[in-house]
mmCIF file of C-alpha atoms and ligand atoms in Angstrom:
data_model
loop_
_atom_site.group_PDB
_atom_site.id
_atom_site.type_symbol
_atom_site.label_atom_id
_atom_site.label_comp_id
_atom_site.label_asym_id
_atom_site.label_seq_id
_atom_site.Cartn_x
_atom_site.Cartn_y
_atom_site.Cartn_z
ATOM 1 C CA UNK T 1 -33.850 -6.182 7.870
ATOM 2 C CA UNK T 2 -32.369 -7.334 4.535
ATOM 3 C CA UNK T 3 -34.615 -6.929 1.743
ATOM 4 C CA UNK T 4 -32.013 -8.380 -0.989
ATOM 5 C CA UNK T 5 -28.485 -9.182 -0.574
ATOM 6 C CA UNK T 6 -26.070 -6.355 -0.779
ATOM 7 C CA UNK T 7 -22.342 -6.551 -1.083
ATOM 8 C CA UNK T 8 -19.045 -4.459 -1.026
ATOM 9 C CA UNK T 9 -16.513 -5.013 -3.345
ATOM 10 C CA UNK T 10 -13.038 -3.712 -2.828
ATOM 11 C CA UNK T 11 -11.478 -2.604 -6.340
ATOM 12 C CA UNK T 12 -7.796 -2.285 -6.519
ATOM 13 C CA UNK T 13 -6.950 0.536 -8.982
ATOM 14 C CA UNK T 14 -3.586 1.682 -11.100
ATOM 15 C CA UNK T 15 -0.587 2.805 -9.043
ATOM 16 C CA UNK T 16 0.576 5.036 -12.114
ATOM 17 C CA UNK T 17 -0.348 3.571 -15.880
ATOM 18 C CA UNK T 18 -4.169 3.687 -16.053
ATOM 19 C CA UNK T 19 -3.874 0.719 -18.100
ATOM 20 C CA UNK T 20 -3.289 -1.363 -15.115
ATOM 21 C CA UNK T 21 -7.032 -2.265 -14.093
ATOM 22 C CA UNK T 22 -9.014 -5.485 -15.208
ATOM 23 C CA UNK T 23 -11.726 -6.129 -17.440
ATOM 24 C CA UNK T 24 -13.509 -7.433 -14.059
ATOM 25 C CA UNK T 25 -12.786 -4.077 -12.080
ATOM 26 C CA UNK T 26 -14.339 -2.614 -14.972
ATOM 27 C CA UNK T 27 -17.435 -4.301 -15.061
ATOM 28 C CA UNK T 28 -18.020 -4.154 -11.357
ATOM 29 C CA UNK T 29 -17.386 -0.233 -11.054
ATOM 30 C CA UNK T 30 -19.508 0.132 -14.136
ATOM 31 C CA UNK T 31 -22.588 -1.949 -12.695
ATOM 32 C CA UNK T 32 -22.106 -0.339 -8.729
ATOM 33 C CA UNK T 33 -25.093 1.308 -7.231
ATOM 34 C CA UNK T 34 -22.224 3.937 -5.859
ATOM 35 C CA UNK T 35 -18.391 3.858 -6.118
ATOM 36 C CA UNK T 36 -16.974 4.947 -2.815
ATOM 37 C CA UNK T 37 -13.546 6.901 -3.106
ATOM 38 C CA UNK T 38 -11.267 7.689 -1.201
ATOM 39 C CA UNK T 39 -10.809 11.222 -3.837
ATOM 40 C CA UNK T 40 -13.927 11.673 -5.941
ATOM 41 C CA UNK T 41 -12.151 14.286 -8.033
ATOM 42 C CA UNK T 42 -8.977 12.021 -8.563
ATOM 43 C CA UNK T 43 -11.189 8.738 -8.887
ATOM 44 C CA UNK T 44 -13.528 10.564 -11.474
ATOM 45 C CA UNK T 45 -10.527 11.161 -13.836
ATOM 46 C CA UNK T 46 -10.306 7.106 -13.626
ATOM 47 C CA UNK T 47 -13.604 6.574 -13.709
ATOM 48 C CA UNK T 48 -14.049 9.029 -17.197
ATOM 49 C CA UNK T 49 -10.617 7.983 -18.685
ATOM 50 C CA UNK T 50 -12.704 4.191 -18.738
ATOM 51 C CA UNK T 51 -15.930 5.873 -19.572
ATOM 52 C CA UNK T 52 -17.821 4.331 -16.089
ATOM 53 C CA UNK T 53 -20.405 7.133 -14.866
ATOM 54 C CA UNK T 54 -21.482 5.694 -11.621
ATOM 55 C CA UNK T 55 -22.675 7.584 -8.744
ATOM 56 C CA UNK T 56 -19.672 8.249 -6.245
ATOM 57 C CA UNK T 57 -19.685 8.837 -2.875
ATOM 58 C CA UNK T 58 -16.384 10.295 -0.571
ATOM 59 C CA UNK T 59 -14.684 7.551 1.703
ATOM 60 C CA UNK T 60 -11.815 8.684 3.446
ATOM 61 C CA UNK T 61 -9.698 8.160 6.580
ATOM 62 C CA UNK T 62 -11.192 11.674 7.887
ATOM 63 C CA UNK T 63 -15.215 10.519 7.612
ATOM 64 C CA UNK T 64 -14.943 6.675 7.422
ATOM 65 C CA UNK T 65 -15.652 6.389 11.132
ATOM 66 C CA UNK T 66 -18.506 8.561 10.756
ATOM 67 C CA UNK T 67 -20.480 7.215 7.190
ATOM 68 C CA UNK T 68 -19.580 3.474 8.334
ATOM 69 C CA UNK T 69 -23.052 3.087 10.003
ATOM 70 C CA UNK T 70 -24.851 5.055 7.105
ATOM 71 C CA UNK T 71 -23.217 2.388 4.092
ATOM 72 C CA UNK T 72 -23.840 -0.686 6.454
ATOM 73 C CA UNK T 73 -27.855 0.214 6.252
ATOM 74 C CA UNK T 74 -27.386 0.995 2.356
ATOM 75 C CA UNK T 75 -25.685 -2.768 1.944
ATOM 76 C CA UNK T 76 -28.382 -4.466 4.394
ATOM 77 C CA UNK T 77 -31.073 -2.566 2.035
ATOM 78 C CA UNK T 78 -29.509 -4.351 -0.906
ATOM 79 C CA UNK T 79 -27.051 -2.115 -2.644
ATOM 80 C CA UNK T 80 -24.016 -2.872 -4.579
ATOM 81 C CA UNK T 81 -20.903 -1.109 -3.426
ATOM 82 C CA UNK T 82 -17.578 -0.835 -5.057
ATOM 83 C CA UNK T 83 -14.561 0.829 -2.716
ATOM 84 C CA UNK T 84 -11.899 1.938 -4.358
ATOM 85 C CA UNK T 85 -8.607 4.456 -2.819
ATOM 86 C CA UNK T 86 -6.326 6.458 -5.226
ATOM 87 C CA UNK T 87 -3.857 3.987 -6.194
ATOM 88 C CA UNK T 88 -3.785 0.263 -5.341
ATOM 89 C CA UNK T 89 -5.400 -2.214 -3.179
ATOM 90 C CA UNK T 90 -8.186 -0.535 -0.561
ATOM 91 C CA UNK T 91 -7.015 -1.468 3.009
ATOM 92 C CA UNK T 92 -3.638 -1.404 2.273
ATOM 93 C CA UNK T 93 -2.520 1.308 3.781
ATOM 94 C CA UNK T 94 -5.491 2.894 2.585
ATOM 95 C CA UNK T 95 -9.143 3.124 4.048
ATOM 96 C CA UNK T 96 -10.649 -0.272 3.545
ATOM 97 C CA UNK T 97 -10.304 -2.003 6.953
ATOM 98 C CA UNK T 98 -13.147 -0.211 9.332
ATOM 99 C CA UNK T 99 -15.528 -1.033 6.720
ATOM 100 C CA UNK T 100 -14.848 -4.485 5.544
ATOM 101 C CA UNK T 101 -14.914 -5.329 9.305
ATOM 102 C CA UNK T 102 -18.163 -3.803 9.580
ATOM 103 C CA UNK T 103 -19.782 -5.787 7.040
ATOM 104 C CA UNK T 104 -17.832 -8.929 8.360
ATOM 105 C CA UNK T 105 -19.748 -8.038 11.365
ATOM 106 C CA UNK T 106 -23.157 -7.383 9.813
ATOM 107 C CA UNK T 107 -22.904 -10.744 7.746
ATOM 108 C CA UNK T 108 -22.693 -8.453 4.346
ATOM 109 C CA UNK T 109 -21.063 -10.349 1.650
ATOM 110 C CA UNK T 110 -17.401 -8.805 1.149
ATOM 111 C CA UNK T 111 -14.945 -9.439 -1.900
ATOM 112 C CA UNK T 112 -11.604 -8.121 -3.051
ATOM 113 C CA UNK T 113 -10.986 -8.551 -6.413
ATOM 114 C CA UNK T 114 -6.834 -9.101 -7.173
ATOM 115 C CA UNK T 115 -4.857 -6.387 -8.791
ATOM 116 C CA UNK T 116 -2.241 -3.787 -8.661
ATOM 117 C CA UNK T 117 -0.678 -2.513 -5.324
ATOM 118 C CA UNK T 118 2.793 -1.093 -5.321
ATOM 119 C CA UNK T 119 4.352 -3.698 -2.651
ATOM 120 C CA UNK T 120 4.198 -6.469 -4.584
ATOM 121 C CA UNK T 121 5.776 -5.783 -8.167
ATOM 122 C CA UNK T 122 8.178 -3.939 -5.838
ATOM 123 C CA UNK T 123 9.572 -7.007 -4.069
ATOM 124 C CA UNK T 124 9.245 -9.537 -7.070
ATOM 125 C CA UNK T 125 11.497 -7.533 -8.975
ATOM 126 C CA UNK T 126 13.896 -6.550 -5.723
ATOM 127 C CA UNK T 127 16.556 -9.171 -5.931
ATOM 128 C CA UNK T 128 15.715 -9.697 -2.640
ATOM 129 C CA UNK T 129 13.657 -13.277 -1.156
ATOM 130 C CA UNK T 130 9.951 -12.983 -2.267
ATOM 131 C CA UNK T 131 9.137 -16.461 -0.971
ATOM 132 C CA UNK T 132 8.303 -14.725 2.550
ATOM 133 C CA UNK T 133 8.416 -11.031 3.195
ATOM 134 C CA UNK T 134 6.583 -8.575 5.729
ATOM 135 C CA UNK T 135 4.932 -6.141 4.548
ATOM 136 C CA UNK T 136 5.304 -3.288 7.337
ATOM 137 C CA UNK T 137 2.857 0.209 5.642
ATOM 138 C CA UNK T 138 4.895 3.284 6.342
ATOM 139 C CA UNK T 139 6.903 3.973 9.537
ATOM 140 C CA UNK T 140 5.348 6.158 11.962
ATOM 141 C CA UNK T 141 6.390 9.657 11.344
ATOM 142 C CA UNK T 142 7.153 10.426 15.074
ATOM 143 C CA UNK T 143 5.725 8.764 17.991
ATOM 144 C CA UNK T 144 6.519 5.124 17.594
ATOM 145 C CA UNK T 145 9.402 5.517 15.114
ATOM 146 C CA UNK T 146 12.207 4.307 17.330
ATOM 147 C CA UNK T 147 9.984 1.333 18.246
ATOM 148 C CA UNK T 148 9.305 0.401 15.049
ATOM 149 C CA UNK T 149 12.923 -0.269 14.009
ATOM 150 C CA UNK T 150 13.679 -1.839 17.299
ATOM 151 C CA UNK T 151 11.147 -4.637 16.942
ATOM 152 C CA UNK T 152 12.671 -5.330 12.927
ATOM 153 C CA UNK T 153 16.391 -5.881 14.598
ATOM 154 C CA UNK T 154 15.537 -10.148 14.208
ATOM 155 C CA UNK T 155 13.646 -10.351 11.630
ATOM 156 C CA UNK T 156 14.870 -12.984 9.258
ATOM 157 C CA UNK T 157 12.145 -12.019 6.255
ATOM 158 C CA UNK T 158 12.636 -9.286 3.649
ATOM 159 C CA UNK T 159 10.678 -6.221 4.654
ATOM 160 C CA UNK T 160 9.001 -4.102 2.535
ATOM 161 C CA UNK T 161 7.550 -0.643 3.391
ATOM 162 C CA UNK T 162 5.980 2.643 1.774
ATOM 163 C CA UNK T 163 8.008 5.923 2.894
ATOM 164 C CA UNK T 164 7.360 9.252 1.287
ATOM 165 C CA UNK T 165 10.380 11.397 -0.442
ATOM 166 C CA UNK T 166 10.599 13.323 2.439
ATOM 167 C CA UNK T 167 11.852 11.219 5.076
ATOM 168 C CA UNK T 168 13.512 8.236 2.746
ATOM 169 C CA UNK T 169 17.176 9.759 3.736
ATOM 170 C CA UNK T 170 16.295 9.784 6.833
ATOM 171 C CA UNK T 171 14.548 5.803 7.035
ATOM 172 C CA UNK T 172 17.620 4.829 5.293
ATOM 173 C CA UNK T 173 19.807 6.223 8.310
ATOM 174 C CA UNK T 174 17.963 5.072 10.813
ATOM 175 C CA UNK T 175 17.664 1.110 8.823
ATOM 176 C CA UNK T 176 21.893 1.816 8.760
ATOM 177 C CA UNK T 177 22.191 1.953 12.810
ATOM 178 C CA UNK T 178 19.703 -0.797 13.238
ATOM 179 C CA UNK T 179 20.558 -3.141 10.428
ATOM 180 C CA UNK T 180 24.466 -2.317 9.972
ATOM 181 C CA UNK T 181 25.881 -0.306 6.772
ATOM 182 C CA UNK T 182 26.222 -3.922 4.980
ATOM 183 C CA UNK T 183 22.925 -4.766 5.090
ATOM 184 C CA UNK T 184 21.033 -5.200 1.356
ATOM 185 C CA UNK T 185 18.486 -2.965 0.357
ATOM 186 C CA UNK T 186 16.342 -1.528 -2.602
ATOM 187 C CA UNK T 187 14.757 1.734 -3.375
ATOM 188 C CA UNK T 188 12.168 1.041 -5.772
ATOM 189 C CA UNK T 189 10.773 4.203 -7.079
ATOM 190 C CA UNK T 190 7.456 5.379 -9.672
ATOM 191 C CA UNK T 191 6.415 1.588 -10.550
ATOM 192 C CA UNK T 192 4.277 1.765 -13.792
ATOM 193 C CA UNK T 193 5.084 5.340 -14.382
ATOM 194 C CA UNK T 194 7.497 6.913 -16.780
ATOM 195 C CA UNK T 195 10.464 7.554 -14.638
ATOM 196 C CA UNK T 196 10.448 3.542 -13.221
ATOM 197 C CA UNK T 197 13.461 3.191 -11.129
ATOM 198 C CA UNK T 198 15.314 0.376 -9.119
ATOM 199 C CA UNK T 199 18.399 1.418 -6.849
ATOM 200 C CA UNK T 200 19.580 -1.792 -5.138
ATOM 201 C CA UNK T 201 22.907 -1.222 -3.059
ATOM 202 C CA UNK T 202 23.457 -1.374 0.564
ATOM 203 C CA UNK T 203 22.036 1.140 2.981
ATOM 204 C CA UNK T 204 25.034 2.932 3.754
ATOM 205 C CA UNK T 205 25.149 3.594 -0.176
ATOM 206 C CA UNK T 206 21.078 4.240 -0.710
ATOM 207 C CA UNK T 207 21.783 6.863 3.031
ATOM 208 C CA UNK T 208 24.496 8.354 0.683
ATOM 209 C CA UNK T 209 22.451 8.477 -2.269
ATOM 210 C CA UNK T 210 19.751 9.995 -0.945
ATOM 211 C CA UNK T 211 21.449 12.873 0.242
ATOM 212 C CA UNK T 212 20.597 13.912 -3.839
ATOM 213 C CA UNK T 213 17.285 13.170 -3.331
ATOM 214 C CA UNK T 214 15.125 10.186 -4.556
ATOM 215 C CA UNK T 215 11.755 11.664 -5.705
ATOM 216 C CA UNK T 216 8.335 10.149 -6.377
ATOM 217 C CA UNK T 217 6.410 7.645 -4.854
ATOM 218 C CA UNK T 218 8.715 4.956 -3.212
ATOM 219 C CA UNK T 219 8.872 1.180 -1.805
ATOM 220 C CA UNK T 220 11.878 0.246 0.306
ATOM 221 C CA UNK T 221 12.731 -3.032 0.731
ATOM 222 C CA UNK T 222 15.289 -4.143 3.229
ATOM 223 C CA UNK T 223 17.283 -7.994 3.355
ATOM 224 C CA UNK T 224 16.078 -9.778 6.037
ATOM 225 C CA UNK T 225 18.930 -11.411 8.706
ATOM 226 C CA UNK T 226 18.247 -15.073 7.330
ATOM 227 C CA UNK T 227 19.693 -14.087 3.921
ATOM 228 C CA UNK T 228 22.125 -11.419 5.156
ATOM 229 C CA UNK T 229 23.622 -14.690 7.394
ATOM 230 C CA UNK T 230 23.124 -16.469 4.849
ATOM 231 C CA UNK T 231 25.648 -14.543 2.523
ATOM 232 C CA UNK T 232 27.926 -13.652 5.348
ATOM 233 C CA UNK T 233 27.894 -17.527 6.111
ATOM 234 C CA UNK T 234 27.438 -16.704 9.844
HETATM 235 N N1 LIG G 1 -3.070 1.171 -1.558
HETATM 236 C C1 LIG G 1 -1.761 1.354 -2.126
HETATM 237 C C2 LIG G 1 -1.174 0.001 -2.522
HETATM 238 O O1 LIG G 1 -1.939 -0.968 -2.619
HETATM 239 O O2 LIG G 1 0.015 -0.093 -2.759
HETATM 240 C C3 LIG G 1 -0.868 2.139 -1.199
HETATM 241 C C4 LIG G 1 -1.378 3.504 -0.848
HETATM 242 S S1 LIG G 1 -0.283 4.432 0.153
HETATM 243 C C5 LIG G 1 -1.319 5.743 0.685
HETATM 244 C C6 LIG G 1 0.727 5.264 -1.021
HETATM 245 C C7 LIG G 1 2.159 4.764 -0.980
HETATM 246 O O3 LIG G 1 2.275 3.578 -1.746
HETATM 247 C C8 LIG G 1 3.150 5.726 -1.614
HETATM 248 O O4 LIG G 1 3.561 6.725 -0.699
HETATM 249 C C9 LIG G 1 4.287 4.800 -1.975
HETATM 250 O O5 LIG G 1 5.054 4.496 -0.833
HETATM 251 C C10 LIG G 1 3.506 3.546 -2.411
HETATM 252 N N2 LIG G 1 3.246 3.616 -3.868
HETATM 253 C C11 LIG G 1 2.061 3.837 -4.461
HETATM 254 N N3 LIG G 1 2.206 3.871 -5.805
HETATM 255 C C12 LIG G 1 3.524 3.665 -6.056
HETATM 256 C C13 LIG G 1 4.320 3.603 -7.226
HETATM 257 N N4 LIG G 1 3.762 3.782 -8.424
HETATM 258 N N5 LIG G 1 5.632 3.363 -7.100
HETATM 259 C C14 LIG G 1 6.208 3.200 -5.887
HETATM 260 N N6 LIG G 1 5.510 3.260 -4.739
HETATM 261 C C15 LIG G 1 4.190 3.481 -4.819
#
């Protein structure tokens, strides 16, 4: 039975320069019954650095199936939640999703509030069309990689996706034999932080490059056919 109206509010958070949150993610984190995180430890250096001491409460991929029920009877008795992940926009690629659909389902009021995530400075500043992209998350690490390029070999949109240091050289292979050597792409790497970069080339160059490494947290962003064509004048 709901007693008063509670509500979830998803609170994107800084994807490197902890001045990157609002004045209204503030205020909502600061007046929260409980902060979920998707890190308590890493969340309460946030939450200190802005002196906020709500109550947190762990939300990750490993227990979200498992608390979901638990926070849905906490909302319905009228509490006030604020879900945040360690960098960016909850839900994108980041725990988010189970719950907001939960509370879609239980008729609990849901909100997002707008703010940083890495994919979208990362295409705005590409080079590359912004006026329609797809956003892809990472590539699977194993089962499902192959797929996952194969189904990309039409599209006509710029694509943007997270991959981690570790297997960028290898992504930017793989885009090479799917997309051809020509194709344009970008390696956007550390946005907000110190050590900011933007490689734009084409992949056989960024495969090449990356044989030295490209470190830190990255966005690749690949040309899409319609403006490859397009500059090829097919
Ligand atoms: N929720 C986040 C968002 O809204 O962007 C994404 C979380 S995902 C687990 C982490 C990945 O996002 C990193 O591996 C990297 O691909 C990308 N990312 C996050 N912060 C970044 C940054 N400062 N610069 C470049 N990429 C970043």
């Amino acid at each position: 039975m709901t007693e008063a109206a509670g509500k979830l509010t998803l609170v994107p958070t800084p994807i490197g320069n902890l001045d990157d949150i609002t004045l209204r993610a503030l205020k909502v984190l600061e007046a929260a019954n409980t902060v979920l995180c998707e890190d308590t430890r890493h969340s309460g250096k946030l939450l200190a650095h802005h002196g906020i001491s709500a109550p947190t409460r762990a939300f990750h991929q490993h227990n979200e199936h498992k608390v979901t029920e638990a926070l849905i009877t906490r909302l319905q008795q009228g509490e006030h939640m604020a879900l945040i992940s360690d960098a960016g926009t909850p839900g994108i690629s980041d725990p988010g999703y189970l719950l907001v659909r939960a509370c879609i389902e239980h008729d609990i009021e849901v909100e997002c509030l707008p703010g940083p995530t890495a994919m979208i400075p990362a295409v705005v500043v590409s080079g590359l069309p912004s006026e329609r992209f797809v956003y892809l998350g990472f590539p699977p690490q194993k089962k499902g990689r192959q797929t996952f390029w194969q189904e990309l070999t039409e599209e006509k949109r710029t694509m943007v996706m997270y991959e981690s240091p570790h297997r960028i050289e290898k992504a930017l292979k793989e885009a090479c034999e799917v997309f051809g050597e020509e194709r344009q792409a970008v390696v956007v790497r550390e946005l907000t932080k110190l050590h900011e970069s933007f490689h734009r080339a084409t992949l056989a160059e960024l495969a090449d490059q990356a044989q030295q490494g490209f470190k830190g947290e990255i966005v690749l962003i690949i040309e899409g056919k319609a403006h490859f064509e397009k500059r090829h004048k097919k």
